[in-house]
mmCIF file with all atom_site columns, C-alpha atoms and ligand atoms in Angstrom:
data_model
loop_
_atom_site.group_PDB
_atom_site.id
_atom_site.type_symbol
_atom_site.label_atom_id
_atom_site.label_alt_id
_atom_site.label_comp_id
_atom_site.label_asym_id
_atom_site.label_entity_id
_atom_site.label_seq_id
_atom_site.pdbx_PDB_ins_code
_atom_site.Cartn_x
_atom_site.Cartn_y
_atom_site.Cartn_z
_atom_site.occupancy
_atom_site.B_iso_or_equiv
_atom_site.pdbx_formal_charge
_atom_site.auth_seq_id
_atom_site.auth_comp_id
_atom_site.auth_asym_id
_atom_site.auth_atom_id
_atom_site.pdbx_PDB_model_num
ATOM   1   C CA . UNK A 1 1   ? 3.438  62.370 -15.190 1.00 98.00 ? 112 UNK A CA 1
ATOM   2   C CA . UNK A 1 2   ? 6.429  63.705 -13.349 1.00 98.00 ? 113 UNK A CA 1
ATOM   3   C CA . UNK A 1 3   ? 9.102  61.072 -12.207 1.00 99.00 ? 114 UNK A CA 1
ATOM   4   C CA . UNK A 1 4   ? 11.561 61.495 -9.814  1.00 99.00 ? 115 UNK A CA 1
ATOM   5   C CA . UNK A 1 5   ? 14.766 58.592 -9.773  1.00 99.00 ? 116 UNK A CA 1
ATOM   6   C CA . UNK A 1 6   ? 16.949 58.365 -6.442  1.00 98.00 ? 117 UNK A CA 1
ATOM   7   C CA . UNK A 1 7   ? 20.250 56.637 -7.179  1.00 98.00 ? 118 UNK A CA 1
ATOM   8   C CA . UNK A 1 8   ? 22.845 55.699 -5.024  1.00 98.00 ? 119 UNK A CA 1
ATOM   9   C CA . UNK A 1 9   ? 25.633 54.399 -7.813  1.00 98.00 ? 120 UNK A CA 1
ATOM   10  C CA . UNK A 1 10  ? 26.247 53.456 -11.705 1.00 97.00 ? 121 UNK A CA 1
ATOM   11  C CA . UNK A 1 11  ? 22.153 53.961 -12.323 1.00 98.00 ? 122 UNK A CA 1
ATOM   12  C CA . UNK A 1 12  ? 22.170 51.534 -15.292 1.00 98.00 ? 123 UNK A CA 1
ATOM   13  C CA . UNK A 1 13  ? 18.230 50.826 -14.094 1.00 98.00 ? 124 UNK A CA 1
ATOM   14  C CA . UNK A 1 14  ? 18.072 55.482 -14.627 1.00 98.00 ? 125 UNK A CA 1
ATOM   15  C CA . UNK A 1 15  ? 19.340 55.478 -17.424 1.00 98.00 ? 126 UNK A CA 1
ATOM   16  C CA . UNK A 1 16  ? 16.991 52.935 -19.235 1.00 98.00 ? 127 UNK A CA 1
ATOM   17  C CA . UNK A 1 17  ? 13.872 54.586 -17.529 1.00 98.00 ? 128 UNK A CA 1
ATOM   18  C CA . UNK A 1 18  ? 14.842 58.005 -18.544 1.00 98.00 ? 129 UNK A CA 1
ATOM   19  C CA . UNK A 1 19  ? 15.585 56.074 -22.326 1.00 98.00 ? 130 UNK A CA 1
ATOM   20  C CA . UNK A 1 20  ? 11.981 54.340 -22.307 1.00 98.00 ? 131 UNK A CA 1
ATOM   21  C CA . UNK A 1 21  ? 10.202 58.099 -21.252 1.00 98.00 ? 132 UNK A CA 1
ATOM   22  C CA . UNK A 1 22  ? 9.841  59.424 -24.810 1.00 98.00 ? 133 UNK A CA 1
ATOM   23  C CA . UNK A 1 23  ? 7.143  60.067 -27.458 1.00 97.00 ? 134 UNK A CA 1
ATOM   24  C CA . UNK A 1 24  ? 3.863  59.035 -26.033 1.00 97.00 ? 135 UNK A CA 1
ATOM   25  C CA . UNK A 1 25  ? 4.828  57.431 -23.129 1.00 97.00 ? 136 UNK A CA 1
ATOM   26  C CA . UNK A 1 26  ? 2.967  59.279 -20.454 1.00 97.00 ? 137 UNK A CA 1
ATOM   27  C CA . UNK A 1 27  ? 5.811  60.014 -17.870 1.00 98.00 ? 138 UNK A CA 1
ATOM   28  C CA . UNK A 1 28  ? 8.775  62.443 -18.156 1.00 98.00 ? 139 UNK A CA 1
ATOM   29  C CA . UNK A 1 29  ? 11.869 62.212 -16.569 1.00 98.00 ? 140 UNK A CA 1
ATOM   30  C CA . UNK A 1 30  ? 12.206 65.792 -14.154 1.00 98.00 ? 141 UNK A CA 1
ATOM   31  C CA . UNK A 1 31  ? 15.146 64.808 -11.422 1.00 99.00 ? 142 UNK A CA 1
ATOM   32  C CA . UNK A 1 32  ? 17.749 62.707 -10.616 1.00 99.00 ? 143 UNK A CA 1
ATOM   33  C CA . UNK A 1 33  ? 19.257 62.524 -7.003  1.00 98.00 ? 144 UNK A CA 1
ATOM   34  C CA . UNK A 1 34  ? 21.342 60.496 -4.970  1.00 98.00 ? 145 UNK A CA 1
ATOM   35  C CA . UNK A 1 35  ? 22.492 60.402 -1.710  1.00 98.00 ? 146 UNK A CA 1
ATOM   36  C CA . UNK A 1 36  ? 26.138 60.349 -3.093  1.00 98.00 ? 147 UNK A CA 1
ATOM   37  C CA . UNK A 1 37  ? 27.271 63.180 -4.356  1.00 98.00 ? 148 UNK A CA 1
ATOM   38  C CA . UNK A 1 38  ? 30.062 61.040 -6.342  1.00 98.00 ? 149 UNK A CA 1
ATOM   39  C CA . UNK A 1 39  ? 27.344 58.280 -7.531  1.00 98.00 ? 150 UNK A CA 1
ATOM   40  C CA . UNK A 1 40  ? 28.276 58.107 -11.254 1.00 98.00 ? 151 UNK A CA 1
ATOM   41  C CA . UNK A 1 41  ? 24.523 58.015 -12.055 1.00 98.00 ? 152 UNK A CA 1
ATOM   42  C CA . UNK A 1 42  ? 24.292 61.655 -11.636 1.00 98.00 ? 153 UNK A CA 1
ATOM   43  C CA . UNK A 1 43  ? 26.855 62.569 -14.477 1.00 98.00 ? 154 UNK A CA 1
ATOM   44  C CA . UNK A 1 44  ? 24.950 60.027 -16.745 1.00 98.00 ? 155 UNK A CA 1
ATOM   45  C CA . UNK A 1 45  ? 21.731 61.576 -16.273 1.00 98.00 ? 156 UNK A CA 1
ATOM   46  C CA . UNK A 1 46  ? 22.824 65.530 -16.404 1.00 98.00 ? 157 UNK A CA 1
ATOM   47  C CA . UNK A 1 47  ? 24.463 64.044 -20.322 1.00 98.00 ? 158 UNK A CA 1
ATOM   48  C CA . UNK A 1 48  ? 21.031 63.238 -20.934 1.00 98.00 ? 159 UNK A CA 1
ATOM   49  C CA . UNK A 1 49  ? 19.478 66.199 -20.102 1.00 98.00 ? 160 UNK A CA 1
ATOM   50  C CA . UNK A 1 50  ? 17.764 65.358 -16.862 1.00 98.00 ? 161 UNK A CA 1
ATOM   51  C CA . UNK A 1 51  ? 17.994 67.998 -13.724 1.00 98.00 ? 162 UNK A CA 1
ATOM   52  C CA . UNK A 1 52  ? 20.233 66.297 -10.878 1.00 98.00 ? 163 UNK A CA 1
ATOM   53  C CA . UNK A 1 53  ? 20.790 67.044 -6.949  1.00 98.00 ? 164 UNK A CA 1
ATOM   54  C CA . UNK A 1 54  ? 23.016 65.320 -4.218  1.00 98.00 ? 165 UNK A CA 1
ATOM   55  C CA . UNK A 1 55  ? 22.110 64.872 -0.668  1.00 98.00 ? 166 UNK A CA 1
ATOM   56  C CA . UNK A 1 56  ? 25.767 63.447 1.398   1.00 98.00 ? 167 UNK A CA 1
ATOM   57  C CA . UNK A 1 57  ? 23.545 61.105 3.481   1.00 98.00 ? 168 UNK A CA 1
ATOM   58  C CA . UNK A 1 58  ? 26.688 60.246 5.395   1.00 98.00 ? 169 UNK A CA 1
ATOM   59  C CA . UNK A 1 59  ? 26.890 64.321 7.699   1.00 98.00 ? 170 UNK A CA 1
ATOM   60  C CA . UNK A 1 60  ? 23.867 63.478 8.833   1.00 98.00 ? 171 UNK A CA 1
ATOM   61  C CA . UNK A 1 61  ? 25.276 59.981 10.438  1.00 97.00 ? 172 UNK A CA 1
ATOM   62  C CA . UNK A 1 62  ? 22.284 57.866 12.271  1.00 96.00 ? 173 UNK A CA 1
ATOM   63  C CA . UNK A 1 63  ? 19.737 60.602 12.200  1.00 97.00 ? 174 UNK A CA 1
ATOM   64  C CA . UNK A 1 64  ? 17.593 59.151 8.357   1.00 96.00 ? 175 UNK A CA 1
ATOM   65  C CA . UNK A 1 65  ? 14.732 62.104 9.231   1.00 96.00 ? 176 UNK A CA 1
ATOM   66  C CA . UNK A 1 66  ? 17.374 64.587 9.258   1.00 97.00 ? 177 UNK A CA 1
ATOM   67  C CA . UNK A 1 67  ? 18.636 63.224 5.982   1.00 98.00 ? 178 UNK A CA 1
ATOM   68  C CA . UNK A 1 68  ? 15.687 62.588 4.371   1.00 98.00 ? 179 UNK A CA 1
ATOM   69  C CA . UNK A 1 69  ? 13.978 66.178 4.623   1.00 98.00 ? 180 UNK A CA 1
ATOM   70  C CA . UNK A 1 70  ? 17.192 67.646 3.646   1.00 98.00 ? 181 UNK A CA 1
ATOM   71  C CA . UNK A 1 71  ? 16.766 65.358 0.478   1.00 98.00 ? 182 UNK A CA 1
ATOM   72  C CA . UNK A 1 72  ? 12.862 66.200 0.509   1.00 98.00 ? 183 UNK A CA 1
ATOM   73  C CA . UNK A 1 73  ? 14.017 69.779 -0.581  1.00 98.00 ? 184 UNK A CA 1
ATOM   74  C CA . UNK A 1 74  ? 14.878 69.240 -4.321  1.00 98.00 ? 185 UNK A CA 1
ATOM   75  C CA . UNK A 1 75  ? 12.251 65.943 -4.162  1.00 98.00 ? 186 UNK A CA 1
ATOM   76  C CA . UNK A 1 76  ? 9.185  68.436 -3.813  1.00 98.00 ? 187 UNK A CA 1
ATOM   77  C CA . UNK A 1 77  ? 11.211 71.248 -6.224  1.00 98.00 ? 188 UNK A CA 1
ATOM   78  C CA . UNK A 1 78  ? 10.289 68.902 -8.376  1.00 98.00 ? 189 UNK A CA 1
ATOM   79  C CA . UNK A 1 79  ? 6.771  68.240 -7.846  1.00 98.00 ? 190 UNK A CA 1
ATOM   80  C CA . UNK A 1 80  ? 6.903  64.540 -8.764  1.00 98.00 ? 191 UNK A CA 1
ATOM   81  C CA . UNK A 1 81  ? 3.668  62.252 -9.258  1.00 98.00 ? 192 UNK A CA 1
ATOM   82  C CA . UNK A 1 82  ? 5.871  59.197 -9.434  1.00 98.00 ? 193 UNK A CA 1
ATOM   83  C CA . UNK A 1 83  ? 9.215  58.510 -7.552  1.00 98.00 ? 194 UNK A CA 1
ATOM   84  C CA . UNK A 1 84  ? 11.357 55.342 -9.172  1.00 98.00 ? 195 UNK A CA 1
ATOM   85  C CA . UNK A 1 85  ? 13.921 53.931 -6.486  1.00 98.00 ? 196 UNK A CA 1
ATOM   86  C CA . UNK A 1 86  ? 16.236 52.659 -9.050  1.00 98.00 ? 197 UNK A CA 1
ATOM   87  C CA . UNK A 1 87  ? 19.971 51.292 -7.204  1.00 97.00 ? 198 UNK A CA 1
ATOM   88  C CA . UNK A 1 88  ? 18.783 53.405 -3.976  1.00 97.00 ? 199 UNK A CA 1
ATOM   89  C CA . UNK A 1 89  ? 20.897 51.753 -1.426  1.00 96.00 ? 200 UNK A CA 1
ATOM   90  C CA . UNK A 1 90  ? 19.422 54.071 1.893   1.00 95.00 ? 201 UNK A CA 1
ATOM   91  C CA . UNK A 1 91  ? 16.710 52.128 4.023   1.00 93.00 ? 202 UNK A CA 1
ATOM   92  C CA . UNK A 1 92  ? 13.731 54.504 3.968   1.00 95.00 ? 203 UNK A CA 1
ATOM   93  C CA . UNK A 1 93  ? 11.885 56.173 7.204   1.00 96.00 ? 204 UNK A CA 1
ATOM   94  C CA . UNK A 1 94  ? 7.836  55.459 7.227   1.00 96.00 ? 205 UNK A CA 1
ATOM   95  C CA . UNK A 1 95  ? 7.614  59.133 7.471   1.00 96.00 ? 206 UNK A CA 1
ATOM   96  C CA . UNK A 1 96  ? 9.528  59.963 3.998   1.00 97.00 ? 207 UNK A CA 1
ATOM   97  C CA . UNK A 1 97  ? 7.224  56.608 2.762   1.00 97.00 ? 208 UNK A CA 1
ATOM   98  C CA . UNK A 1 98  ? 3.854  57.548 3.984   1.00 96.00 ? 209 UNK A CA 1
ATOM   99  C CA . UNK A 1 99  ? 4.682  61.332 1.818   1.00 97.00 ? 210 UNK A CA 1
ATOM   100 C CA . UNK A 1 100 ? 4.899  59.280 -1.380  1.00 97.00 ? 211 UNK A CA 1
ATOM   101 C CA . UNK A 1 101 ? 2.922  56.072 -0.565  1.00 91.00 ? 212 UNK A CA 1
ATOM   102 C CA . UNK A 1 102 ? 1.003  54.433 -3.411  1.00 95.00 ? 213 UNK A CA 1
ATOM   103 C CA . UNK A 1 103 ? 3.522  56.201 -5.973  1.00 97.00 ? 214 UNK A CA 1
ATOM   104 C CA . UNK A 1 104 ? 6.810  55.430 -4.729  1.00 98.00 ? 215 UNK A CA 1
ATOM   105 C CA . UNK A 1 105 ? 8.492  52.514 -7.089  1.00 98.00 ? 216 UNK A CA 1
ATOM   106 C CA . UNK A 1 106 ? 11.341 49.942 -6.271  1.00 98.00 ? 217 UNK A CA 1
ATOM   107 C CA . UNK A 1 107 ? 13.119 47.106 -8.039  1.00 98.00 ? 218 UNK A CA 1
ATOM   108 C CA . UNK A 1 108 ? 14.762 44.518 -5.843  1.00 98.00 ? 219 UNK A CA 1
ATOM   109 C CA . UNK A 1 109 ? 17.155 42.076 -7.412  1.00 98.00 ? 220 UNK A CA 1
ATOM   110 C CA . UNK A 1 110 ? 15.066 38.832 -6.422  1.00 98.00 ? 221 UNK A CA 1
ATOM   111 C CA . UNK A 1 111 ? 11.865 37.205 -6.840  1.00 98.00 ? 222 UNK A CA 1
ATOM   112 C CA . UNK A 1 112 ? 10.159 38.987 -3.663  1.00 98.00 ? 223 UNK A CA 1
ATOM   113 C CA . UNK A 1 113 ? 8.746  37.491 -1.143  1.00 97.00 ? 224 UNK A CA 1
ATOM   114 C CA . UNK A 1 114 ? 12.127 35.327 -1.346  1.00 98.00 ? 225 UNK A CA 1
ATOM   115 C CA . UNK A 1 115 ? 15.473 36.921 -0.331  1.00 98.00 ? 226 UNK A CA 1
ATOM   116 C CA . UNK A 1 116 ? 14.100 40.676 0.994   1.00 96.00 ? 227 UNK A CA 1
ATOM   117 C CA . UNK A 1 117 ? 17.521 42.500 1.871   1.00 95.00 ? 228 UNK A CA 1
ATOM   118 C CA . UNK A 1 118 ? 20.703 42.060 0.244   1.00 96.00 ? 229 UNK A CA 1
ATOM   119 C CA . UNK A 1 119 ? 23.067 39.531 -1.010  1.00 98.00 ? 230 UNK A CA 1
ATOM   120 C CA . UNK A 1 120 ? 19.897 38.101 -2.841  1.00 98.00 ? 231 UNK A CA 1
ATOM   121 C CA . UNK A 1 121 ? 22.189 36.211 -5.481  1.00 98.00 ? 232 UNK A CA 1
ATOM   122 C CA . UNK A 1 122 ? 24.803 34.518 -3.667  1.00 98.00 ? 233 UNK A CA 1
ATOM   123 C CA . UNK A 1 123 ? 21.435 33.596 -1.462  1.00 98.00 ? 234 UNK A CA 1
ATOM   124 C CA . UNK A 1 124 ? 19.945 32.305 -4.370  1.00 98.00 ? 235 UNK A CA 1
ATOM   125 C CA . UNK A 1 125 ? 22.543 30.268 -5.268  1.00 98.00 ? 236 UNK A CA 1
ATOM   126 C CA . UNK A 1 126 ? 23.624 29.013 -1.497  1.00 98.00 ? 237 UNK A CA 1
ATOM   127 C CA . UNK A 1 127 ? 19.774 27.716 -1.703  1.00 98.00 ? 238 UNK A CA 1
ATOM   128 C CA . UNK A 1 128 ? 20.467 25.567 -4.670  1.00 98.00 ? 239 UNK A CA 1
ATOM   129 C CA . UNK A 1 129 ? 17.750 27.632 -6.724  1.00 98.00 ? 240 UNK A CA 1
ATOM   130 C CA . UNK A 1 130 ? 17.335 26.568 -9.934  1.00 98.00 ? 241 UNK A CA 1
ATOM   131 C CA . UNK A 1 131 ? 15.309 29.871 -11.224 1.00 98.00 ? 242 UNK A CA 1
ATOM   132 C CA . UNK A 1 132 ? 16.360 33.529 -9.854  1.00 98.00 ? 243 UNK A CA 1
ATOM   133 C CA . UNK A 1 133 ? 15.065 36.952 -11.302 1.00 98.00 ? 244 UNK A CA 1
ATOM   134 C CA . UNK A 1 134 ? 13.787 40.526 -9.869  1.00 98.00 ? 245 UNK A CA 1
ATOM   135 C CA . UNK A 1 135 ? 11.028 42.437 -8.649  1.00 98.00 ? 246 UNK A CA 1
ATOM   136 C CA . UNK A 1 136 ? 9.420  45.917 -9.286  1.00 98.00 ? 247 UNK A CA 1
ATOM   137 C CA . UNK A 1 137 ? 6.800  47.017 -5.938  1.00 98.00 ? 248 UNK A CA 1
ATOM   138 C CA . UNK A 1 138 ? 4.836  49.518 -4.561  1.00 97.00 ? 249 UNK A CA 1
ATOM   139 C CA . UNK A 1 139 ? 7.419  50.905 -1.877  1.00 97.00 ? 250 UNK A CA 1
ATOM   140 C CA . UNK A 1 140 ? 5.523  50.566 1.884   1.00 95.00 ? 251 UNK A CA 1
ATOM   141 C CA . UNK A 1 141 ? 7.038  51.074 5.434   1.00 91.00 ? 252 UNK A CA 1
ATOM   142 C CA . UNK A 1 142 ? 8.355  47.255 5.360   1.00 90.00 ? 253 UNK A CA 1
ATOM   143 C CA . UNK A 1 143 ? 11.738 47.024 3.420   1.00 89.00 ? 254 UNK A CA 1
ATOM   144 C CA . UNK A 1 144 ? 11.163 45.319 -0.044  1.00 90.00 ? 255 UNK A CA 1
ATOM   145 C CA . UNK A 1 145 ? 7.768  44.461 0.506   1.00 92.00 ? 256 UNK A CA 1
ATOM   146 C CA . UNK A 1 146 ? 4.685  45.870 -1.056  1.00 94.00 ? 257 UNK A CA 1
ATOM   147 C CA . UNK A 1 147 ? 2.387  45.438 -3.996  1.00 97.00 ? 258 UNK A CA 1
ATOM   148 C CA . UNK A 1 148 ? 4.350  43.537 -6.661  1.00 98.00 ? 259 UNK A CA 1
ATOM   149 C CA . UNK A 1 149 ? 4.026  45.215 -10.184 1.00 98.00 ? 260 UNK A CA 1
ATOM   150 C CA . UNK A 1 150 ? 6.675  43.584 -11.886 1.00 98.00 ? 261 UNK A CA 1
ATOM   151 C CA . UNK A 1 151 ? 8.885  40.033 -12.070 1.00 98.00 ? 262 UNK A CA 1
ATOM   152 C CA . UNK A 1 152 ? 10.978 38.830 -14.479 1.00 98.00 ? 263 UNK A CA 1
ATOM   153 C CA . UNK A 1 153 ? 12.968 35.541 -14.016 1.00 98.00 ? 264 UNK A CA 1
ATOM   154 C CA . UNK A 1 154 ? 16.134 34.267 -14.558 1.00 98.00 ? 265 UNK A CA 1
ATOM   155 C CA . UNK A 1 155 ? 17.563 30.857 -15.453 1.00 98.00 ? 266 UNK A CA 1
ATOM   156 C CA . UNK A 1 156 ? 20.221 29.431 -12.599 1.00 98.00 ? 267 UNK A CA 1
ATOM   157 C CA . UNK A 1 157 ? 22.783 28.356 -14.584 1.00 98.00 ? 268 UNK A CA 1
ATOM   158 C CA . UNK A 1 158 ? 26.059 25.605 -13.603 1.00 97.00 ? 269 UNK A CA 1
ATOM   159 C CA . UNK A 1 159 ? 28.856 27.521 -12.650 1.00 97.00 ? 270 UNK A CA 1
ATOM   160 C CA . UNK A 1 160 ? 27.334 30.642 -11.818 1.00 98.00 ? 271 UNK A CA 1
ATOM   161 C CA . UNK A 1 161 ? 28.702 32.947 -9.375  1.00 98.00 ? 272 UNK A CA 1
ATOM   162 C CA . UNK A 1 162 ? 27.139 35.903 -7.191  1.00 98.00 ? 273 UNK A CA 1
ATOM   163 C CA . UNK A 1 163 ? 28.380 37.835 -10.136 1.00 98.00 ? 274 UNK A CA 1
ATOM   164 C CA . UNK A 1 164 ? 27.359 36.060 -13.181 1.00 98.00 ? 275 UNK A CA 1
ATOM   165 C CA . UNK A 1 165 ? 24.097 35.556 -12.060 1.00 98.00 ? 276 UNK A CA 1
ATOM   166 C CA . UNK A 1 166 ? 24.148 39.644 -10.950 1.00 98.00 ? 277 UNK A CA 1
ATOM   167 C CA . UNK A 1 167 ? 24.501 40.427 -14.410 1.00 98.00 ? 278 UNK A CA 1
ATOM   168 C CA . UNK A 1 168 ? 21.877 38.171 -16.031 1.00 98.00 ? 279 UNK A CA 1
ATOM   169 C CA . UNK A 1 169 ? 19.190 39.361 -13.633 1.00 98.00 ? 280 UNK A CA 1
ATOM   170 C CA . UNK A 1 170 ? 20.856 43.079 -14.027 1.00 98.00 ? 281 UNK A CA 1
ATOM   171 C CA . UNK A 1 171 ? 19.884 43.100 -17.983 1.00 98.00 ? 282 UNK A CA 1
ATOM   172 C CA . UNK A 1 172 ? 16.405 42.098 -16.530 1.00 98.00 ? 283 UNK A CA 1
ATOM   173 C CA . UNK A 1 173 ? 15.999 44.427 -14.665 1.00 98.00 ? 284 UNK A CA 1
ATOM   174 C CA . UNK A 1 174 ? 16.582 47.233 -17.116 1.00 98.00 ? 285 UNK A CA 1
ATOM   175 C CA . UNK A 1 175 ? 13.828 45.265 -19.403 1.00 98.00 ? 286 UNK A CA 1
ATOM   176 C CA . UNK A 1 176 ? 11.403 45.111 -16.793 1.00 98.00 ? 287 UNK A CA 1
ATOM   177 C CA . UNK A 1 177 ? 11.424 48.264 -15.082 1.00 98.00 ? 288 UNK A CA 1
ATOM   178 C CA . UNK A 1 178 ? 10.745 50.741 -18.249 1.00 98.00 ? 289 UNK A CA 1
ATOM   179 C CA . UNK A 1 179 ? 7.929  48.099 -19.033 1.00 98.00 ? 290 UNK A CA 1
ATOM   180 C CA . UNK A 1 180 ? 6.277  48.544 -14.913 1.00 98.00 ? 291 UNK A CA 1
ATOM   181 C CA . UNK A 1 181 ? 7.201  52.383 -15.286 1.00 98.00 ? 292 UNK A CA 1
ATOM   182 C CA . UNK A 1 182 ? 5.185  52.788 -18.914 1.00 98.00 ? 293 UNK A CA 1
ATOM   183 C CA . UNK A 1 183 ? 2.094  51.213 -17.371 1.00 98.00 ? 294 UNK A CA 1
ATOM   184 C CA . UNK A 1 184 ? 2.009  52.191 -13.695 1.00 98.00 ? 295 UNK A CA 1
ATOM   185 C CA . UNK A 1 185 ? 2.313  56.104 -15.058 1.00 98.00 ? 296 UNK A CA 1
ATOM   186 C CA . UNK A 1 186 ? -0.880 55.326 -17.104 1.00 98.00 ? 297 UNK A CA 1
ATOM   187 C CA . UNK A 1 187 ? -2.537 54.202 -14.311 1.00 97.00 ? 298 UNK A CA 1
ATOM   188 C CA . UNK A 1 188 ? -2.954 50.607 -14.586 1.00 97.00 ? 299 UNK A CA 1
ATOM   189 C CA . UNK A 1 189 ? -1.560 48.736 -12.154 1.00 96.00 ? 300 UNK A CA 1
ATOM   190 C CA . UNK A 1 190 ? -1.650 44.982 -13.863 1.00 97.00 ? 301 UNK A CA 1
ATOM   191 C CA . UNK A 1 191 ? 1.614  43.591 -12.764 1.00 98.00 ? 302 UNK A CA 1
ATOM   192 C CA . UNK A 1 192 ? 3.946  42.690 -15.680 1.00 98.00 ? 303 UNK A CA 1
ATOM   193 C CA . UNK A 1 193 ? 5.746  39.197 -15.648 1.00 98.00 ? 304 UNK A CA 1
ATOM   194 C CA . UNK A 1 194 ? 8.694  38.839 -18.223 1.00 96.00 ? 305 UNK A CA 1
ATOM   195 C CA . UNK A 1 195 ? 9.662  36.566 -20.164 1.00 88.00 ? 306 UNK A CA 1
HETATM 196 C C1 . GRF B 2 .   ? 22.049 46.495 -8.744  1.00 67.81 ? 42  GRF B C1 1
HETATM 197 O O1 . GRF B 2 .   ? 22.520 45.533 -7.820  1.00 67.81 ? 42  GRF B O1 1
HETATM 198 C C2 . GRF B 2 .   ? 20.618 46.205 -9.068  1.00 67.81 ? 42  GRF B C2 1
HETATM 199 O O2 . GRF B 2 .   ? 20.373 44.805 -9.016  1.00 67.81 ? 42  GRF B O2 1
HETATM 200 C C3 . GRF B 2 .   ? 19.875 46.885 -7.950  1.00 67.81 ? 42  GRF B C3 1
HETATM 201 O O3 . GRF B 2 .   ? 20.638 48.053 -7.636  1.00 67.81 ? 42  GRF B O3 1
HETATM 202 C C4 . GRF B 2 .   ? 22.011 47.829 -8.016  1.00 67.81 ? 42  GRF B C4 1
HETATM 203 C C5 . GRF B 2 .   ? 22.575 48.938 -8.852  1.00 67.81 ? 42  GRF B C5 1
HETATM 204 O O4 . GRF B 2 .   ? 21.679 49.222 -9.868  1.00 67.81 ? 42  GRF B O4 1
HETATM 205 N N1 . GRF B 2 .   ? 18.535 47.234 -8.367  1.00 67.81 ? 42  GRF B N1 1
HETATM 206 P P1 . GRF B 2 .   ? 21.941 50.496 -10.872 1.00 67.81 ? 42  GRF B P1 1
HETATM 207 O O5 . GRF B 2 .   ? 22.915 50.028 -11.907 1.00 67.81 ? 42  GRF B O5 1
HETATM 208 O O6 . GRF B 2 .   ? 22.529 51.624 -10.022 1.00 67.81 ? 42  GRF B O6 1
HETATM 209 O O7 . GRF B 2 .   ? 20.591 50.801 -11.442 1.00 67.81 ? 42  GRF B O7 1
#
């Protein structure tokens, strides 16, 4: 299987997919793009090896179609079968969705349904939450929704901050999303729950 990661910054979640697709896992890295051309993800992934592109979202101001088929470009160059959002931080059209619907990945820092959107940790904590975490989905038209195929949960802990707890569901997230990646590309689609 072919796998395409958008980025939009540090890609710590790219970098452990592209780690986990070796041997027999049945998925190989093929392109890494972002819609910042300065997103330090990209360098990190061409030292690995793996093909990169940049699409400047910001040119094409309010107008996502124009943006997104300009991005579509090295997308379909690379023939993907699977597409990982992995630190993607540009809302997707339905059009651009519907193209890869049904193999079009996500992880969301929270434990989805709770806290779609962003600021999910300092949410978290605001609510007095005692457990946090994050989610891998199936990406659909509605932002961070879809068919959960992956949660792992974090401990709350005293003292935490927006930031502390960030990290702890951060390290997570790169456990979680290599183990979603390694059985969604095999074509089961049993979610994963960690720990
Ligand atoms: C992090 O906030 C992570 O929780 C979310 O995207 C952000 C950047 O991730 N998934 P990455 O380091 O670029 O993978």
């Amino acid at each position: 299987k072919r796998v395409v990661i958008l980025i939009s910054g540090g890609g710590s979640n790219m970098i452990r997919l592209v780690e986990s697709m070796t041997g027999d896992h049945p998925a190989r890295p093929v392109l890494v793009a972002s819609n910042d051309p300065a997103a330090a993800g990209l360098a990190r992934a061409a030292a690995m090896g793996v093909p990169v592109a940049a699409v400047d979202h910001r040119p094409f101001g309010k107008d996502r179609a124009a943006f997104e088929t300009a991005l579509l470009g090295p997308i379909l160059a690379a023939a993907p079968d699977i597409i990982c959002l992995a630190g993607f931080m540009r809302v997707l059209t339905p059009g651009f969705v519907a193209r890869f619907e049904g193999r079009m990945l996500n992880i969301h820092p929270s434990l989805l349904p709770k806290y779609q959107g962003l600021h999910t940790h300092q949410r978290a904590l605001d609510a007095g939450d005692a457990e946090a975490g994050c989610t891998v989905h199936e990406v659909t038209a509605a932002l961070d929704d879809g068919p959960i195929l992956g949660q792992a949960r974090v401990p709350v802990m005293a003292g935490d901050t927006a930031d502390t707890l960030a990290a702890r569901v951060l390290a997570m997230e790169h456990r979680l999303y290599p183990a979603v990646l390694r059985r969604y590309a095999a074509g089961d689609r049993t979610p994963v729950f960690l720990p």
